[in-house]
XYZ file of C-alpha atoms in Angstrom:
482
model
C 21.517 -7.676 31.614
C 20.981 -10.061 34.567
C 17.328 -10.354 35.383
C 17.045 -9.881 39.122
C 13.812 -10.000 41.048
C 13.877 -6.242 41.599
C 13.609 -5.523 37.850
C 9.985 -4.907 36.766
C 8.354 -7.156 34.179
C 7.420 -4.032 32.190
C 11.061 -3.000 31.942
C 12.097 -6.455 30.775
C 9.401 -6.835 28.126
C 9.903 -3.365 26.635
C 13.679 -3.613 26.837
C 13.581 -6.999 25.076
C 11.439 -5.543 22.273
C 13.873 -2.649 21.903
C 16.722 -5.152 21.536
C 14.694 -7.209 19.075
C 14.072 -4.163 16.884
C 17.811 -3.422 16.845
C 18.540 -6.996 15.793
C 15.985 -6.805 12.962
C 17.518 -3.533 11.716
C 21.006 -5.074 11.790
C 19.807 -8.090 9.795
C 18.219 -5.769 7.253
C 21.560 -3.967 6.826
C 23.306 -7.261 6.152
C 20.665 -8.398 3.644
C 19.435 -6.087 0.873
C 16.018 -7.768 0.924
C 15.615 -7.686 4.714
C 12.450 -8.858 6.426
C 9.788 -6.110 6.580
C 7.284 -8.411 8.292
C 9.681 -9.037 11.192
C 10.228 -5.299 11.638
C 6.500 -4.622 11.426
C 5.840 -7.243 14.098
C 8.493 -5.760 16.384
C 7.131 -2.249 15.826
C 3.522 -3.278 16.566
C 4.464 -5.073 19.785
C 6.763 -2.267 20.919
C 3.958 0.235 20.372
C 1.521 -1.907 22.354
C 3.948 -2.405 25.238
C 4.952 1.266 25.340
C 1.355 2.248 26.120
C 2.235 1.492 29.756
C 5.063 4.035 29.781
C 4.164 7.486 31.066
C 5.180 11.007 30.047
C 8.044 11.783 27.697
C 9.447 8.252 28.020
C 6.232 6.742 26.682
C 6.014 9.244 23.835
C 9.568 8.570 22.690
C 9.018 4.805 22.612
C 5.732 5.169 20.739
C 7.316 7.562 18.224
C 10.189 5.136 17.702
C 7.711 2.300 17.091
C 5.893 4.458 14.506
C 9.169 5.210 12.728
C 10.007 1.502 12.670
C 6.654 1.015 10.943
C 7.639 3.658 8.389
C 11.004 1.969 7.834
C 9.406 -1.410 7.136
C 7.346 0.396 4.477
C 10.611 1.672 2.961
C 11.933 -1.892 2.949
C 8.814 -3.101 1.122
C 9.279 -0.297 -1.390
C 12.923 -1.234 -1.973
C 12.012 -4.891 -2.464
C 9.282 -3.946 -4.930
C 11.622 -1.712 -6.935
C 14.235 -4.467 -7.129
C 11.553 -6.916 -8.250
C 10.300 -4.519 -10.926
C 6.836 -4.020 -9.411
C 5.274 -0.870 -10.814
C 3.020 -0.182 -7.793
C 5.844 -0.086 -5.233
C 5.647 3.694 -4.802
C 2.589 3.333 -2.570
C 4.879 1.978 0.162
C 7.193 4.972 -0.235
C 4.263 7.381 0.076
C 2.994 5.568 3.159
C 6.450 5.673 4.794
C 6.774 9.399 4.170
C 3.328 10.081 5.607
C 3.959 8.074 8.780
C 7.257 9.880 9.270
C 5.539 13.244 8.756
C 2.929 12.331 11.382
C 5.659 11.582 13.925
C 7.488 14.790 13.116
C 4.311 16.849 13.551
C 3.885 15.632 17.138
C 7.533 15.793 18.261
C 9.488 18.688 19.811
C 11.663 20.540 17.240
C 15.004 19.269 18.555
C 13.951 15.672 19.184
C 16.242 13.195 17.387
C 13.117 11.471 16.038
C 12.547 14.603 13.958
C 15.885 14.107 12.199
C 15.059 10.460 11.453
C 11.598 11.465 10.209
C 13.157 14.001 7.854
C 15.564 11.405 6.515
C 12.713 8.989 5.799
C 10.718 11.670 3.997
C 13.764 12.584 1.887
C 14.336 9.065 0.508
C 14.127 8.981 -3.286
C 16.444 6.095 -4.246
C 16.702 2.505 -3.004
C 20.341 2.862 -1.921
C 19.299 5.546 0.594
C 17.340 3.016 2.685
C 20.548 1.681 4.270
C 21.289 5.188 5.546
C 17.870 5.274 7.207
C 18.494 1.901 8.856
C 21.842 3.122 10.223
C 20.243 6.326 11.468
C 17.543 4.321 13.282
C 20.237 2.281 15.026
C 21.762 5.517 16.341
C 18.542 6.676 18.026
C 18.945 6.744 21.811
C 15.981 5.960 24.031
C 15.657 6.410 27.811
C 15.429 3.338 29.990
C 11.754 2.289 30.258
C 11.607 2.664 34.023
C 8.569 4.886 34.436
C 5.730 2.430 33.955
C 2.149 2.390 35.052
C 1.282 -0.018 37.886
C 2.089 -3.631 37.026
C 0.694 -7.008 37.945
C 3.014 -7.432 40.917
C 1.013 -4.910 42.944
C -2.061 -5.878 44.987
C -5.216 -6.340 42.938
C -7.193 -3.574 44.628
C -4.407 -1.027 44.046
C -3.967 -2.143 40.442
C -7.672 -1.741 39.681
C -7.729 1.670 41.301
C -4.776 2.953 39.267
C -5.663 1.445 35.874
C -9.447 1.679 35.792
C -9.306 4.841 33.707
C -6.450 3.694 31.474
C -7.665 1.558 28.565
C -5.814 -1.460 27.296
C -4.364 -0.962 23.815
C -4.915 -3.391 20.936
C -2.820 -2.910 17.776
C -4.536 -4.733 14.905
C -3.292 -5.887 11.490
C -4.949 -8.046 8.809
C -3.904 -10.369 5.987
C -5.920 -11.791 3.081
C -4.767 -15.184 1.805
C -1.493 -14.682 3.739
C -0.781 -11.371 2.004
C -0.648 -8.096 3.942
C -3.916 -6.206 3.566
C -2.410 -2.884 2.497
C -4.044 -0.403 0.155
C -6.977 -1.642 -1.924
C -6.893 -5.421 -2.357
C -8.734 -7.022 -5.279
C -10.286 -10.429 -4.619
C -12.458 -12.734 -6.664
C -16.131 -12.628 -5.626
C -18.209 -15.663 -4.757
C -15.391 -17.759 -3.266
C -13.962 -18.074 0.230
C -10.745 -16.252 1.099
C -8.724 -16.465 4.315
C -8.823 -13.348 6.510
C -6.191 -13.442 9.244
C -5.919 -11.004 12.130
C -3.069 -10.278 14.531
C -3.749 -8.338 17.738
C -0.873 -7.044 19.866
C -2.557 -6.526 23.241
C -0.901 -4.375 25.902
C -2.668 -6.096 28.796
C -5.693 -8.218 29.622
C -7.818 -6.295 32.149
C -9.237 -7.915 35.247
C -12.821 -8.995 34.726
C -12.566 -9.343 30.942
C -13.591 -12.791 29.728
C -13.117 -12.301 25.986
C -11.825 -9.832 23.394
C -14.206 -9.450 20.445
C -13.524 -7.932 17.014
C -16.609 -7.132 14.920
C -16.924 -5.666 11.444
C -18.848 -2.514 10.547
C -19.620 -1.304 7.037
C -21.978 0.916 5.051
C -22.198 -1.833 2.419
C -25.376 -3.879 2.236
C -25.115 -6.932 4.542
C -26.009 -9.345 1.740
C -22.989 -8.253 -0.327
C -20.299 -9.554 2.035
C -19.443 -12.105 4.716
C -16.663 -11.245 7.163
C -15.782 -13.160 10.332
C -16.338 -12.137 13.938
C -13.152 -12.817 15.907
C -13.383 -13.865 19.561
C -10.318 -14.323 21.782
C -10.790 -15.942 25.181
C -8.735 -14.914 28.192
C -5.370 -16.693 28.162
C -3.973 -16.465 31.684
C -4.050 -12.661 31.562
C -0.531 -12.293 30.153
C 0.675 -8.811 29.297
C 2.011 -7.921 25.877
C 0.566 -10.993 24.193
C 0.006 -11.276 20.458
C -3.296 -12.946 19.566
C -3.908 -14.428 16.116
C -6.940 -15.919 14.413
C -8.172 -16.831 10.959
C -11.639 -16.755 9.420
C -13.399 -16.831 6.052
C -14.017 -13.773 3.906
C -16.428 -13.704 0.966
C -17.628 -10.856 -1.256
C -20.807 -11.997 -2.938
C -21.078 -9.454 -5.794
C -18.571 -8.313 -8.451
C -17.803 -4.633 -9.026
C -17.291 -2.592 -12.163
C -14.001 -0.864 -12.923
C -15.284 2.603 -11.995
C -17.028 1.669 -8.729
C -15.359 2.653 -5.496
C -13.854 -0.079 -3.291
C -15.939 -1.612 -0.512
C -14.919 -0.214 2.878
C -14.878 -2.158 6.134
C -13.891 -1.282 9.692
C -13.314 -3.525 12.677
C -14.213 -2.411 16.180
C -13.087 -4.160 19.344
C -14.455 -4.530 22.869
C -13.989 -6.681 25.940
C -16.775 -8.944 27.125
C -17.268 -8.769 30.869
C -19.823 -9.875 33.444
C -19.437 -6.521 35.157
C -19.358 -2.967 33.791
C -17.809 -2.109 30.440
C -14.008 -2.177 30.190
C -12.262 0.560 28.170
C -10.202 -0.516 25.149
C -8.185 1.580 22.703
C -7.797 0.026 19.247
C -5.004 1.164 16.940
C -3.293 -0.009 13.783
C -5.234 -1.337 10.803
C -8.835 -0.816 11.843
C -10.094 0.016 8.334
C -9.431 -1.617 4.965
C -10.764 -1.558 1.404
C -11.623 -4.455 -0.873
C -12.516 -4.566 -4.544
C -14.208 -7.631 -6.037
C -13.608 -8.534 -9.652
C -14.375 -11.648 -11.645
C -12.694 -11.457 -15.073
C -15.036 -14.149 -16.430
C -18.292 -12.402 -15.469
C -17.148 -8.778 -15.813
C -14.324 -8.597 -18.384
C -12.837 -5.176 -19.117
C -10.444 -6.058 -21.919
C -10.736 -9.853 -22.040
C -7.178 -10.177 -20.676
C -7.097 -11.041 -16.985
C -3.717 -9.491 -16.203
C -4.635 -6.242 -17.939
C -7.975 -6.068 -16.118
C -6.349 -6.616 -12.733
C -3.736 -3.978 -13.470
C -6.375 -1.441 -14.507
C -8.225 -1.987 -11.242
C -5.001 -1.400 -9.333
C -4.472 1.850 -11.245
C -8.005 2.942 -10.409
C -7.300 2.384 -6.715
C -4.038 4.333 -6.941
C -5.751 7.289 -8.606
C -8.470 7.476 -5.960
C -5.813 8.051 -3.298
C -5.330 11.504 -4.808
C -8.178 13.893 -3.949
C -9.626 16.423 -6.339
C -9.796 14.326 -9.535
C -13.391 14.218 -10.880
C -15.003 10.858 -11.540
C -15.653 11.886 -15.148
C -11.924 12.433 -15.743
C -11.072 9.108 -14.120
C -13.698 7.366 -16.270
C -12.215 8.752 -19.495
C -8.703 7.852 -18.410
C -9.639 4.250 -17.575
C -11.532 3.885 -20.838
C -8.534 4.890 -22.973
C -6.158 2.854 -20.809
C -8.357 -0.222 -21.243
C -8.238 0.121 -25.050
C -4.465 0.622 -25.071
C -3.946 -2.131 -22.481
C -5.945 -4.558 -24.583
C -3.865 -3.563 -27.625
C -0.665 -4.216 -25.634
C -1.911 -7.711 -24.779
C -2.917 -8.432 -28.395
C 0.477 -7.230 -29.620
C 2.028 -10.052 -27.585
C -0.579 -12.615 -28.597
C -0.574 -11.863 -32.332
C 2.838 -10.194 -32.877
C 0.956 -7.194 -34.247
C 3.870 -4.805 -34.695
C 6.562 -6.074 -37.054
C 9.127 -4.241 -39.143
C 9.841 -0.528 -39.020
C 7.326 1.865 -37.443
C 7.477 5.642 -37.474
C 5.626 7.763 -34.924
C 3.280 8.929 -37.709
C 2.380 5.353 -38.626
C 1.950 4.399 -34.959
C -0.276 7.424 -34.359
C -2.499 6.551 -37.330
C -2.781 2.946 -36.081
C -3.744 3.953 -32.514
C -6.241 6.522 -33.813
C -7.967 3.819 -35.839
C -8.037 1.491 -32.812
C -9.658 4.166 -30.654
C -12.220 5.139 -33.273
C -13.245 1.507 -33.738
C -14.483 1.533 -30.156
C -18.038 2.962 -30.095
C -17.523 4.357 -26.579
C -14.911 6.875 -27.763
C -15.105 6.949 -31.574
C -16.479 10.402 -32.389
C -14.663 12.189 -29.561
C -11.102 11.167 -30.503
C -9.218 14.231 -31.736
C -5.899 14.412 -33.562
C -3.318 17.217 -33.371
C -5.074 19.333 -30.751
C -3.217 22.392 -29.447
C -2.325 22.622 -25.739
C 0.394 24.314 -23.708
C 2.036 25.838 -26.770
C 2.403 22.498 -28.559
C 0.518 19.965 -30.661
C -0.835 16.872 -28.929
C -0.841 13.545 -30.779
C -4.335 12.387 -29.750
C -6.988 13.556 -27.283
C -10.243 12.277 -25.824
C -12.385 14.797 -23.939
C -9.217 16.820 -23.219
C -7.464 13.604 -22.074
C -4.048 14.073 -23.675
C -2.430 10.984 -25.241
C 1.239 11.189 -26.223
C 2.637 8.484 -28.537
C 6.300 7.500 -28.881
C 8.301 4.860 -30.779
C 11.591 3.392 -29.532
C 13.416 1.439 -32.293
C 16.867 0.979 -30.737
C 16.562 -0.548 -27.273
C 14.117 -2.580 -25.238
C 12.389 -0.376 -22.697
C 10.286 -0.581 -19.524
C 7.580 1.651 -18.079
C 10.248 3.514 -16.087
C 11.684 4.807 -19.374
C 8.535 6.893 -19.796
C 10.205 9.390 -17.420
C 11.995 10.815 -20.478
C 8.640 11.911 -21.926
C 6.731 12.878 -18.814
C 7.603 16.597 -18.846
C 6.146 17.101 -22.313
C 2.978 15.196 -21.483
C 2.640 16.913 -18.109
C 2.640 20.322 -19.800
C -0.130 19.219 -22.155
C -2.160 17.862 -19.212
C -1.720 20.915 -16.981
C -2.549 23.293 -19.846
C -5.801 21.383 -20.426
C -6.985 21.847 -16.816
C -6.606 18.131 -16.165
C -4.708 15.906 -13.727
C -4.513 12.721 -15.821
C -2.691 11.986 -19.069
C -1.403 8.971 -21.016
C 1.882 7.967 -22.643
C 1.909 4.989 -25.059
C 5.320 3.755 -26.218
C 5.871 1.268 -29.037
C 9.069 -0.723 -28.514
C 10.170 -1.946 -31.965
C 13.690 -2.962 -30.990
C 14.774 -6.398 -32.174
C 13.936 -8.916 -29.452
C 16.306 -11.709 -28.511
C 14.514 -12.831 -25.350
C 10.922 -13.736 -24.565
C 8.625 -10.879 -23.428
C 7.456 -10.714 -19.825
C 3.911 -10.352 -18.489
C 1.838 -7.573 -20.034
C 0.985 -6.429 -16.489
C 4.555 -5.108 -16.234
C 3.908 -2.847 -19.227
C 1.075 -0.876 -17.612
C 1.782 1.653 -14.881
C 0.811 4.939 -13.253
C 3.549 7.571 -12.899
C 3.168 10.382 -10.378
C 4.688 13.716 -11.431
C 5.027 15.835 -8.267
C 4.435 19.572 -8.472
C 7.460 21.830 -8.838
C 7.733 23.757 -5.593
C 4.955 23.717 -3.026
C 1.670 21.983 -3.687
C -0.247 18.790 -3.044
C -1.744 18.043 -6.469
C 0.523 15.946 -8.706
C -0.166 15.077 -12.339
C -0.719 11.347 -12.890
C 0.329 9.733 -16.158
C -0.798 6.327 -17.339
C 1.944 4.444 -19.184
C 1.446 1.584 -21.651
C 4.358 -0.116 -23.442
C 3.529 -2.100 -26.579
C 6.011 -4.735 -27.783
C 6.936 -5.082 -31.454
C 9.376 -7.202 -33.481
C 9.082 -10.183 -31.152
C 11.484 -13.040 -31.597
C 10.184 -16.270 -33.103
C 9.604 -18.757 -30.259
C 11.603 -21.393 -32.127
C 14.612 -19.078 -32.172
C 14.628 -18.898 -28.369
C 15.110 -22.633 -27.777
């Protein structure tokens, strides 16, 4: 398109962002890994720019930007699955929720509804390409119907925009990693907190944009930066970035809830207050853990993984703290055993499920926190459970033929789910002993600990959550691997 003088700057900026988003989607189709951060950036800036579009045109551009945000979550999920990361499903859940939010606010026959439904229906990685292609087929009207722009006289511009707030879309990173979900950091040391603000416009009279933190936590327990952006020639659609220091001064226990923080934003002005609408990542959660001062199992990777599982569980409402506490206690014992099995080659030779059950029972009863309350062969759901702790059902399996991963626990989840549901619980545990003959070195123990969500059959919003621990036996001698 030739850029003549009669074409508005709003049209050009929004049109360019629309083209950019198409180019990012095309690159993602050509490359299985794609670049979620590039799509997220394009989506954030398109959403900020589209705040100046009025009526149905503005809504369609904002909905499209939201769906692009959902798609970049799908891309992160696909990358995590390919990399074998057990917590990747959180990106899939986030993508589905964002798509559902768009669908709820769109007319029934809007083509965004069809794209939203396709995003929510994704269950396998290969289906992401179909979503990308569908997004490329979405048609949007030309962004011609804009609010008054900077080419109009100042008095007229102030009159027309005084009641329309500027929009700031905010996102954060900790140590150059996206601040998504609950992030665990080490207390007592400085971390980098970066912020990106996609600003729709810089209002007349505003001298600075200020971001300040708010929290119910005690002020002495944290240090978070105050971000100040000075006026930079009043450009529209600019993306402002800054970096400060973050420090959490106290460690937390495994069961404690994450620390919650929110950032508010306002313009500084010598005159009356200037309205500002802040969107995006205004709130985030942090958990502080120092494995040296507050060890859970004595194995750093296991401790970090258990804290991640705790954060995942708390995303699901309706699970009592007492049930979560019992679950984490048993998982910590089994996780520590999984780490020791790698360190000491604990499981050698042939193991039956009966022998494995007797071994795990002894391990649990050695721990004074659970000893007397460990039960064997309890009845639940018409069957006999291997082990239980305060109605926390623990199913034990042995796999002698092939090397397995946590995803292989899907073969046993139905049985365990029935035990859990019949016990009026939402949490259960599957421990699998892999005694297959090893010809390669084992990977990190963190990969052998996971949380599996079992969705309800039919309608419902309360899944069963199963902790999975894989223990490695019959390890190869290190000298045989060289």
